[in-house]
mmCIF file of C-alpha atoms in Angstrom:
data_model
loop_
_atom_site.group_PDB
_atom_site.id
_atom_site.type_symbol
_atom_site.label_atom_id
_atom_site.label_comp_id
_atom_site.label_asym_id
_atom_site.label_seq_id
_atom_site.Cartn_x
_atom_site.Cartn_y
_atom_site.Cartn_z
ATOM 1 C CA UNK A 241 56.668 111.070 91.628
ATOM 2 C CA UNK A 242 56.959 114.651 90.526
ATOM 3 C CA UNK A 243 57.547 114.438 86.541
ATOM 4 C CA UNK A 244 60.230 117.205 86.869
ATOM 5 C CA UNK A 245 61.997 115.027 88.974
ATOM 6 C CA UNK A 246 61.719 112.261 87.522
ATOM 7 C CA UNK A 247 62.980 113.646 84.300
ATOM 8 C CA UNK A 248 65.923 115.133 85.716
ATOM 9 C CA UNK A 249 66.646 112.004 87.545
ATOM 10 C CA UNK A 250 66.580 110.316 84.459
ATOM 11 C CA UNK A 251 68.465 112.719 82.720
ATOM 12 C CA UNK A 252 71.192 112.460 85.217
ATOM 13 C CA UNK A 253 71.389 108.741 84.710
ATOM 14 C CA UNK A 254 72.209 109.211 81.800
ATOM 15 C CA UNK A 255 74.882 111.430 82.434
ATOM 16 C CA UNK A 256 73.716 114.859 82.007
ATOM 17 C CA UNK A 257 76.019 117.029 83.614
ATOM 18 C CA UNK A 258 73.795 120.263 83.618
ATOM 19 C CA UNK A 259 71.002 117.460 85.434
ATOM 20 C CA UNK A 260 73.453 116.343 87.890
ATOM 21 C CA UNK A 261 74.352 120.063 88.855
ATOM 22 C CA UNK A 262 70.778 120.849 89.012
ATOM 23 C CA UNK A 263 70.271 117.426 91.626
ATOM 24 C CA UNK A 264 73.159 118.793 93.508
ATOM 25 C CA UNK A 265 72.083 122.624 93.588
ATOM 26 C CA UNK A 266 68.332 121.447 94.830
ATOM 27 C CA UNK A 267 70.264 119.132 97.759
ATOM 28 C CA UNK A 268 72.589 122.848 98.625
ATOM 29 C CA UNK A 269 69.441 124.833 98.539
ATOM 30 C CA UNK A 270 67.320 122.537 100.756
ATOM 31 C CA UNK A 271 64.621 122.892 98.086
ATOM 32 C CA UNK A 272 60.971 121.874 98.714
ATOM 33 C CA UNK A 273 61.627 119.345 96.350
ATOM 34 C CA UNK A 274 64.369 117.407 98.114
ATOM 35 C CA UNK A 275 61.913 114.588 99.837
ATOM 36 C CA UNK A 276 60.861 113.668 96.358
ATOM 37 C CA UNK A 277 64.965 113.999 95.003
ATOM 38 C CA UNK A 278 65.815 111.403 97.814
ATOM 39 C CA UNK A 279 63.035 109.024 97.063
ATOM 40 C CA UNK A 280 63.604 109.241 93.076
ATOM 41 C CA UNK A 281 67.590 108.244 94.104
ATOM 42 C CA UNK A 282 67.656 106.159 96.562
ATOM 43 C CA UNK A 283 66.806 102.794 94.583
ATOM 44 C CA UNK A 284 69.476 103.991 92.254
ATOM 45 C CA UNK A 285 72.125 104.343 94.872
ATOM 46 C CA UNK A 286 74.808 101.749 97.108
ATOM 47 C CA UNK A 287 77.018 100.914 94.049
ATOM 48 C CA UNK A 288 79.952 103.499 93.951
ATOM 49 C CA UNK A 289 82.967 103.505 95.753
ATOM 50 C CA UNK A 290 83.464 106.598 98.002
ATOM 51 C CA UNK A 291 86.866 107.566 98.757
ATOM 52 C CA UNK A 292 87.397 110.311 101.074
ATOM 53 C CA UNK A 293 90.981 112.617 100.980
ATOM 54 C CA UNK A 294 91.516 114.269 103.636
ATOM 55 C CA UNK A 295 94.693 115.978 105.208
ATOM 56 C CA UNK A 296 96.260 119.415 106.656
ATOM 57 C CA UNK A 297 96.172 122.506 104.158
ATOM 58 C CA UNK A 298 98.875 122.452 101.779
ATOM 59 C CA UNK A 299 99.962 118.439 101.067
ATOM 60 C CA UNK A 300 98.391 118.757 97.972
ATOM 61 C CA UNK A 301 95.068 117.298 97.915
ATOM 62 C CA UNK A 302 93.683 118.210 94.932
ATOM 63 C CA UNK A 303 96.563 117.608 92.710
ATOM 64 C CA UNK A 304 96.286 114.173 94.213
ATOM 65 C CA UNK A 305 92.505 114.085 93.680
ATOM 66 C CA UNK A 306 93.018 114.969 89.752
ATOM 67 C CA UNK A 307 96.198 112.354 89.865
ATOM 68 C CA UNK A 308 93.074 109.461 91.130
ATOM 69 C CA UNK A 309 90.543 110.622 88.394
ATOM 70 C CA UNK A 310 93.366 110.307 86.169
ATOM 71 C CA UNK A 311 94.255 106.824 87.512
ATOM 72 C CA UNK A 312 90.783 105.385 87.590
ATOM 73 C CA UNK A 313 89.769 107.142 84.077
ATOM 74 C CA UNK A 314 92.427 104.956 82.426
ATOM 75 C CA UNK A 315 90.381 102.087 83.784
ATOM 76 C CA UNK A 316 87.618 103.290 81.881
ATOM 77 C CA UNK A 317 85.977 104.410 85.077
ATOM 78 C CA UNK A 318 83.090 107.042 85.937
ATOM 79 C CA UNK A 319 84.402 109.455 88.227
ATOM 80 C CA UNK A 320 82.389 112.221 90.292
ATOM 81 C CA UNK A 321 84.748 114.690 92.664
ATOM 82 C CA UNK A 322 83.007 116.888 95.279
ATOM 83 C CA UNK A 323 85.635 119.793 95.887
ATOM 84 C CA UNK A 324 84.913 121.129 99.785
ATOM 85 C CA UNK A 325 86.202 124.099 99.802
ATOM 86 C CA UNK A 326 85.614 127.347 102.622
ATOM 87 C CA UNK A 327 82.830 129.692 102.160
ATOM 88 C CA UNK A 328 83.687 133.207 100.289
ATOM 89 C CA UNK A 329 83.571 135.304 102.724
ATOM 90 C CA UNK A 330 81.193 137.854 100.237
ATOM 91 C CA UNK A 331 79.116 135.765 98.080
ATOM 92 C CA UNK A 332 79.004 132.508 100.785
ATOM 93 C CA UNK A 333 79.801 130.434 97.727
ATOM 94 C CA UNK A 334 82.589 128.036 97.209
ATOM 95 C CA UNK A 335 86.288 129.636 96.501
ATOM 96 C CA UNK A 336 86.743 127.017 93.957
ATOM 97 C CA UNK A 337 90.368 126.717 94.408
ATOM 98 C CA UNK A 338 89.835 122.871 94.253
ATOM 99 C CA UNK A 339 88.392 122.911 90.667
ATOM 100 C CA UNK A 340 90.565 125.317 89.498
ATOM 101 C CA UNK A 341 93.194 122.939 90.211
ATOM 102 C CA UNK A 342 91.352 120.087 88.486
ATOM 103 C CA UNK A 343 90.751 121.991 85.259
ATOM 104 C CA UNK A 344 92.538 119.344 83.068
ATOM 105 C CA UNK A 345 89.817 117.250 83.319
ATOM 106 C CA UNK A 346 86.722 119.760 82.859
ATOM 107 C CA UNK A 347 86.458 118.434 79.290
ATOM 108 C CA UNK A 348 86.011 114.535 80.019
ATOM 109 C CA UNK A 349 82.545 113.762 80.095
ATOM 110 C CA UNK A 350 83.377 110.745 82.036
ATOM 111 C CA UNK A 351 84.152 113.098 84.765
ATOM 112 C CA UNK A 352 82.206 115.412 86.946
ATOM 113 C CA UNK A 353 83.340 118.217 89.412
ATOM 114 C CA UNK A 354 81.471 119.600 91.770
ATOM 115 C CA UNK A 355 82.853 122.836 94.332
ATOM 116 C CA UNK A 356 80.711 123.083 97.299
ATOM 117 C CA UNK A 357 81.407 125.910 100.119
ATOM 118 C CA UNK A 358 81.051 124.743 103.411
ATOM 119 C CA UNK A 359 78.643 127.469 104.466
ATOM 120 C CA UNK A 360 79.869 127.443 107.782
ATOM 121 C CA UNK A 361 79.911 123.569 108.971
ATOM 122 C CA UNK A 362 82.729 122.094 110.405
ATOM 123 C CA UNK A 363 84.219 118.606 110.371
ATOM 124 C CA UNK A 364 85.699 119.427 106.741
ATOM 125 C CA UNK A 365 82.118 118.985 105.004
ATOM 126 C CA UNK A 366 79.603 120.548 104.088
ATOM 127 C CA UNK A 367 76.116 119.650 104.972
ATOM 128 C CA UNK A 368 75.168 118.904 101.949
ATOM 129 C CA UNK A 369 78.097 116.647 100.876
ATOM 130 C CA UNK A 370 76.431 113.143 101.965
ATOM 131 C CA UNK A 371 73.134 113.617 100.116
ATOM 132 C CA UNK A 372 75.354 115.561 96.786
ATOM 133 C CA UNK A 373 77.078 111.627 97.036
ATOM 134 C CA UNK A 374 74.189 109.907 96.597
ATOM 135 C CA UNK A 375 73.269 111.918 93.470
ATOM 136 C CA UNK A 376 76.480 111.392 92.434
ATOM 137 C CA UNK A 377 75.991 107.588 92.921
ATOM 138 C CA UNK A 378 72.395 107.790 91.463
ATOM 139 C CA UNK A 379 73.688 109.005 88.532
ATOM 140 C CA UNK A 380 75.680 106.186 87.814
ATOM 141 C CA UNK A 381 79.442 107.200 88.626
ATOM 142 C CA UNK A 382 82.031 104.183 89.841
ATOM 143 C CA UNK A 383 83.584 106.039 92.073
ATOM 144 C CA UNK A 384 83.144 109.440 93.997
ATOM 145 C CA UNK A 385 85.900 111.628 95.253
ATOM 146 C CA UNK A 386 85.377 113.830 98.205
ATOM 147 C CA UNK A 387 88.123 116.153 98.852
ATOM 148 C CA UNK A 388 87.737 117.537 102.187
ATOM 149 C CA UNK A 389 89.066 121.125 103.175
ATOM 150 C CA UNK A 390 92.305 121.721 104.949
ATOM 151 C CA UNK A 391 91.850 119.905 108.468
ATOM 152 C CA UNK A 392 93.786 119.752 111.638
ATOM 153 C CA UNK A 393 92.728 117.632 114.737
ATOM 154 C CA UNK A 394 88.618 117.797 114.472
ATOM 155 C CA UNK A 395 87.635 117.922 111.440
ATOM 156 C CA UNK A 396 87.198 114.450 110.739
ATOM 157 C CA UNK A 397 83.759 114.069 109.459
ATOM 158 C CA UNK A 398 84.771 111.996 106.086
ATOM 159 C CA UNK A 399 85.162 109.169 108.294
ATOM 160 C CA UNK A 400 81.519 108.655 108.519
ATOM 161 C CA UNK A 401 80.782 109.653 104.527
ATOM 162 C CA UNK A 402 83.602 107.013 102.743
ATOM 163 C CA UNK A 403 84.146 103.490 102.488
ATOM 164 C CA UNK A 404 87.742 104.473 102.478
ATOM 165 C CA UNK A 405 89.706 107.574 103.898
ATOM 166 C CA UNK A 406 93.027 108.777 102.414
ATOM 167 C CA UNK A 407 95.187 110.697 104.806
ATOM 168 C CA UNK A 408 97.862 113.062 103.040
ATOM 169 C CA UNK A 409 100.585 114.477 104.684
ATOM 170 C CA UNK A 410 103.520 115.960 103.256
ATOM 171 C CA UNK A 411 107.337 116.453 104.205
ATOM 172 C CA UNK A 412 108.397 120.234 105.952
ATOM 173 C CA UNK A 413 104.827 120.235 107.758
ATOM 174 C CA UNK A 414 106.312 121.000 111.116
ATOM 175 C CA UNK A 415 103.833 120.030 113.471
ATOM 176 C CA UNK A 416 101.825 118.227 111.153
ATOM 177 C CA UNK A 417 101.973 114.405 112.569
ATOM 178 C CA UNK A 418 101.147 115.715 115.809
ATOM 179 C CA UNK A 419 97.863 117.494 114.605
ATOM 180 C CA UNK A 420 97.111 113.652 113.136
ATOM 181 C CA UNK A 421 98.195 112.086 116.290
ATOM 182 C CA UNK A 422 95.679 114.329 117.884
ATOM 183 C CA UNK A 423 92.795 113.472 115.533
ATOM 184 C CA UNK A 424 92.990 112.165 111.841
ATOM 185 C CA UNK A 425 95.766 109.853 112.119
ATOM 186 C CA UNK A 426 93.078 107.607 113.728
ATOM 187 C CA UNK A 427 90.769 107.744 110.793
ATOM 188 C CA UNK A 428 93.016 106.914 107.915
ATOM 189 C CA UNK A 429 92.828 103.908 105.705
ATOM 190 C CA UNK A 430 95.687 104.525 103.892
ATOM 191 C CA UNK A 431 97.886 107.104 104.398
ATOM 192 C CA UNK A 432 99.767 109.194 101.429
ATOM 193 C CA UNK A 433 102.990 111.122 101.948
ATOM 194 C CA UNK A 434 102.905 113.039 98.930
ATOM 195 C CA UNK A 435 105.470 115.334 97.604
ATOM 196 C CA UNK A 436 108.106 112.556 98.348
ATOM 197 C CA UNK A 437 110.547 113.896 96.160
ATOM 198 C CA UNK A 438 111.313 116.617 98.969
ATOM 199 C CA UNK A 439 114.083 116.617 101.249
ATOM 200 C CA UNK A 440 112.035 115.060 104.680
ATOM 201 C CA UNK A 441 109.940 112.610 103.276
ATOM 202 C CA UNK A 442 111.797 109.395 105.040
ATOM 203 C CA UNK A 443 111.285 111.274 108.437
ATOM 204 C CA UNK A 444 107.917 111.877 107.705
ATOM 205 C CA UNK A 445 107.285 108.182 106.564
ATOM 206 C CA UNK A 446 109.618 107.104 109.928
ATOM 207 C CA UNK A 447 107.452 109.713 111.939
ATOM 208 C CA UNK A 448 104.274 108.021 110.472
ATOM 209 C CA UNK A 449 104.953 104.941 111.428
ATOM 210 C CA UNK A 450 105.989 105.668 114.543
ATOM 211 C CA UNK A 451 102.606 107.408 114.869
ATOM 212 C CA UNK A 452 100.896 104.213 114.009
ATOM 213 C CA UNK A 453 102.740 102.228 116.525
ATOM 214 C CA UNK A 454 101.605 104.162 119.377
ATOM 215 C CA UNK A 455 97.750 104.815 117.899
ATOM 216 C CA UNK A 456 94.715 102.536 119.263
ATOM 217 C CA UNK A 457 92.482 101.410 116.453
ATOM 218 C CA UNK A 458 88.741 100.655 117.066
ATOM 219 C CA UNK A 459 88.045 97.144 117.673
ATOM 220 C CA UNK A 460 86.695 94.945 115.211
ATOM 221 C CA UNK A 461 88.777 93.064 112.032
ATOM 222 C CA UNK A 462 92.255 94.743 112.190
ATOM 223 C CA UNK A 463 93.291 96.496 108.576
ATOM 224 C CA UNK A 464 97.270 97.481 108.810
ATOM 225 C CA UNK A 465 97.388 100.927 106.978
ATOM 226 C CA UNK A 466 99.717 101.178 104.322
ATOM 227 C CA UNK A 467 102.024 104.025 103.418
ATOM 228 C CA UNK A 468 102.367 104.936 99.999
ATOM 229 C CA UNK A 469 104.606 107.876 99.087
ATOM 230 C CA UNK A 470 103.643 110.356 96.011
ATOM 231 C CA UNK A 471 104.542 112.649 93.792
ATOM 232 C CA UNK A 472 101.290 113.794 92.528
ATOM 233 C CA UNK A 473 102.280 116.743 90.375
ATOM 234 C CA UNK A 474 104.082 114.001 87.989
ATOM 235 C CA UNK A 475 101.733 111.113 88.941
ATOM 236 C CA UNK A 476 104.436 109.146 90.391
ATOM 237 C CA UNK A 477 103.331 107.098 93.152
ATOM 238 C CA UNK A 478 99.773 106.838 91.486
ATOM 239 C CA UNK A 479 99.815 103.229 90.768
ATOM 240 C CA UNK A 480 100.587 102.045 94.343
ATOM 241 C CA UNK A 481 97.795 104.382 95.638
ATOM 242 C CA UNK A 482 95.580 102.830 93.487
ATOM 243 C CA UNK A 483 96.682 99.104 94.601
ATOM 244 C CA UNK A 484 96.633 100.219 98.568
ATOM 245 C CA UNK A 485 92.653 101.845 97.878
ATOM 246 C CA UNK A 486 92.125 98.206 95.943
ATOM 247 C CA UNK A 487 93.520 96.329 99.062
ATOM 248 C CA UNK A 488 90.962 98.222 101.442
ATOM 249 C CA UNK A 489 88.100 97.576 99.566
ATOM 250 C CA UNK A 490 88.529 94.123 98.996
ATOM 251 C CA UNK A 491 89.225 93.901 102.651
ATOM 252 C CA UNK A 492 86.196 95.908 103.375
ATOM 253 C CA UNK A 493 83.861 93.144 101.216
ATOM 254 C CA UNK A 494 85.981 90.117 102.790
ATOM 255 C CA UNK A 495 85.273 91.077 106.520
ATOM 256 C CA UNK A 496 82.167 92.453 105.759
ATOM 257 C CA UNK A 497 82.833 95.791 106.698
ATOM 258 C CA UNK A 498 81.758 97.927 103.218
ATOM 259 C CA UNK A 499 78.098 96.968 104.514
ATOM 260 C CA UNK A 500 78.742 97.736 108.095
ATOM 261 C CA UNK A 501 80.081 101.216 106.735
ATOM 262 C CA UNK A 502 77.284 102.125 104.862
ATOM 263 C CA UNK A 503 74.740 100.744 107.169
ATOM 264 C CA UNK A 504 76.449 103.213 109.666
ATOM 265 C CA UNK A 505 76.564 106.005 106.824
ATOM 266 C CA UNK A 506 72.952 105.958 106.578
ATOM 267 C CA UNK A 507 72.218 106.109 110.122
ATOM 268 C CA UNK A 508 73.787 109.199 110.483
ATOM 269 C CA UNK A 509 72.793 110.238 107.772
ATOM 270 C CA UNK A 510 69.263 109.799 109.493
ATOM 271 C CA UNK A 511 70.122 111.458 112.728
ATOM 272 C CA UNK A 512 71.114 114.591 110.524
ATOM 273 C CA UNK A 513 68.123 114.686 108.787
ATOM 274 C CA UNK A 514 66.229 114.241 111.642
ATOM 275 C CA UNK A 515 67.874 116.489 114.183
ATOM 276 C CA UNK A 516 67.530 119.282 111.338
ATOM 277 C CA UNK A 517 63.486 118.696 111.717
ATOM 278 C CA UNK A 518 63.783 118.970 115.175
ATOM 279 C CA UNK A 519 65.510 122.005 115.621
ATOM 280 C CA UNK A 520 63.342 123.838 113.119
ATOM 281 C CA UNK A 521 60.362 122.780 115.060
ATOM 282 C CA UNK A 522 61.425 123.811 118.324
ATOM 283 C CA UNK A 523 62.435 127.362 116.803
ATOM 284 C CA UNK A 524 58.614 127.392 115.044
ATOM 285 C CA UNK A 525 56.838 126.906 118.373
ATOM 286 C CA UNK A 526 54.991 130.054 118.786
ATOM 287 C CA UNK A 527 57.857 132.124 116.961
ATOM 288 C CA UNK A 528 60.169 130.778 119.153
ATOM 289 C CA UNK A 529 58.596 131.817 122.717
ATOM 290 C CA UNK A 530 58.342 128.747 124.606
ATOM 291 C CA UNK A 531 61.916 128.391 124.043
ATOM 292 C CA UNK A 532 62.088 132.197 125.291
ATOM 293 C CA UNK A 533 60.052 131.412 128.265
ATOM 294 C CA UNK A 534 61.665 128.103 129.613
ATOM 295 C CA UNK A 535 64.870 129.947 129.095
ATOM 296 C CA UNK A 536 64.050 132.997 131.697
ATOM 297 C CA UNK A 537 62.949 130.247 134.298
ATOM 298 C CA UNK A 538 66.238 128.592 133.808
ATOM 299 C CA UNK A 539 67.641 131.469 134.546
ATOM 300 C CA UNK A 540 65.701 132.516 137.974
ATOM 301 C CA UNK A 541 65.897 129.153 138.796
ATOM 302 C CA UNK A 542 62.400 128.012 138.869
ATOM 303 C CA UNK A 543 63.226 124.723 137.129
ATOM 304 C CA UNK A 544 66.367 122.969 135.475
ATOM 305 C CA UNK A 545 67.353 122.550 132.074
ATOM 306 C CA UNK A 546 66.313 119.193 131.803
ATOM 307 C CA UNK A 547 63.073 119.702 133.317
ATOM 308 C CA UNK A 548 62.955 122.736 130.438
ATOM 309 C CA UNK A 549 63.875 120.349 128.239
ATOM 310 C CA UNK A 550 61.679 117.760 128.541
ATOM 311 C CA UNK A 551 58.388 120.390 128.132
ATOM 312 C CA UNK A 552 59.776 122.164 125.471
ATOM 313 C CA UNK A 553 60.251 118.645 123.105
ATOM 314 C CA UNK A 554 56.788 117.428 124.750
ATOM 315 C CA UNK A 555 55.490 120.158 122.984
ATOM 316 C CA UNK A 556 56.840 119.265 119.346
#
């Protein structure tokens, strides 16, 4: 194993937060060194809990991703949060709206927060996000927060990252249940109507369930989502959050589905990876001119895509 690596592995372990940054910066930048990162981590890894909020802009995510660190620091818990927030439009970095947010707990050094932009991908994530949780879990944290940018009906990529998703929606959101009727209604594990204290939020709860009633779950062990209604500016509500994301996991370990999670986690996780590889060596064969020449016969229409297809990855 590269030394470097090994001493910055170690140095994260023992929870270095400038060594953790760096772990996280090489997994952003791609770095050359990123084979030997992920070998270094992975023995270290499968032990934190990954909890995944997600929800349309403005419910208040991150106030009720500093109200969990909170919650779980007063359990004496490790606690990572990756912040996804959109690429700055001049510098491509993250806005870092999210930590601003968070700042009350910049200071605990039982708590790490990491902003990463989302450089362009979609689903709420950024690319980087499911190897930046493994350092995170490497590195010896209980549980890791990802707080996903403001998503409507697609962007439901935290699904595949956590072992349990948190949908937030809020009261006055006009068309907000239907945006989670259309897509992330269906991937909540527990859902959180925070700012509860507003005029609406029975509706909302009443429009939830109503939601739920007329949603189709995947098949397999049936978990009944709970609704737990917040305040998360004051921290009211905090405790029953913390008892619903309890309830999930133990009924993840009882039916055996934490392992099926992960096990599915990795594999895509995998088919990333690997699709990446691929598409960089199709665009490296000869600069990028077979891909040129298949596509002008395509075009003429001496042969079919798939025919194209098939000689262009014969050739990788």
């Amino acid at each position: 194993m590269n030394t470097d690596i090994e001493e910055l592995v170690g140095q994260a372990r023992a929870g270095k937060a400038r060594a953790i940054a760096r772990l996280i910066s090489l997994v952003e930048d791609d770095s050359p060194d990123l084979r030997a990162v992920a070998a270094a981590l992975s023995p270290l890894t499968g032990r934190a809990r990954v909890l995944g909020l997600t929800g349309p802009p403005g419910v208040g995510k991150s106030t009720s991703t500093s109200m969990l660190v909170s919650a779980f620091r007063s359990r004496g818990l490790r606690v990572g949060v990756l912040a996804i927030d959109p690429s700055s439009p001049f510098s491509g970095g993250a806005l870092l709206g999210d930590r601003i947010r968070m700042h009350s707990h910049t200071v605990d050094a039982g708590v790490f927060i990491r902003s990463m932009a989302t450089r362009g991908a979609l689903g709420g994530l950024a690319t980087a996000t499911p190897q930046a949780v493994r350092v995170l879990d490497a590195a010896g944290f209980d549980v890791v927060l990802v707080e996903t940018v403001g998503v409507g009906q697609s962007e439901v990529d935290i699904v595949a990252l956590a072992d349990t998703t948190v949908v937030l929606l809020a009261p006055g959101m006009g068309d907000g249940i239907q945006a989670a009727k259309a897509g992330i209604l269906e991937v909540a594990d527990v859902f959180v109507v925070n700012k509860a204290d507003r005029d609406g939020a029975d509706q909302t709860v009443r429009d939830l369930k109503h939601a739920m009633s007329l949603g189709r779950r995947e098949s397999g062990p049936s978990w009944r989502q709970p609704i737990v209604r917040t305040v998360a500016t004051t921290g009211e509500g905090g405790a029953d959050l913390l008892t619903a994301l309890d309830g999930h996991h133990e009924w993840l370990v009882a039916h055996g589905e934490l392992a099926e999670r992960r096990v599915r986690r990795a594999a895509r996780e995998i088919e990333a990876i690997a699709v990446t590889a691929l598409r960089a060596r199709l665009g490296g064969l000869r600069g990028g001119e077979a891909l040129g020449r298949l596509a002008k016969r395509v075009v003429t229409g001496e042969t079919d895509p798939y025919t194209a297809a098939d000689e262009l990855s014969g050739g990788v």
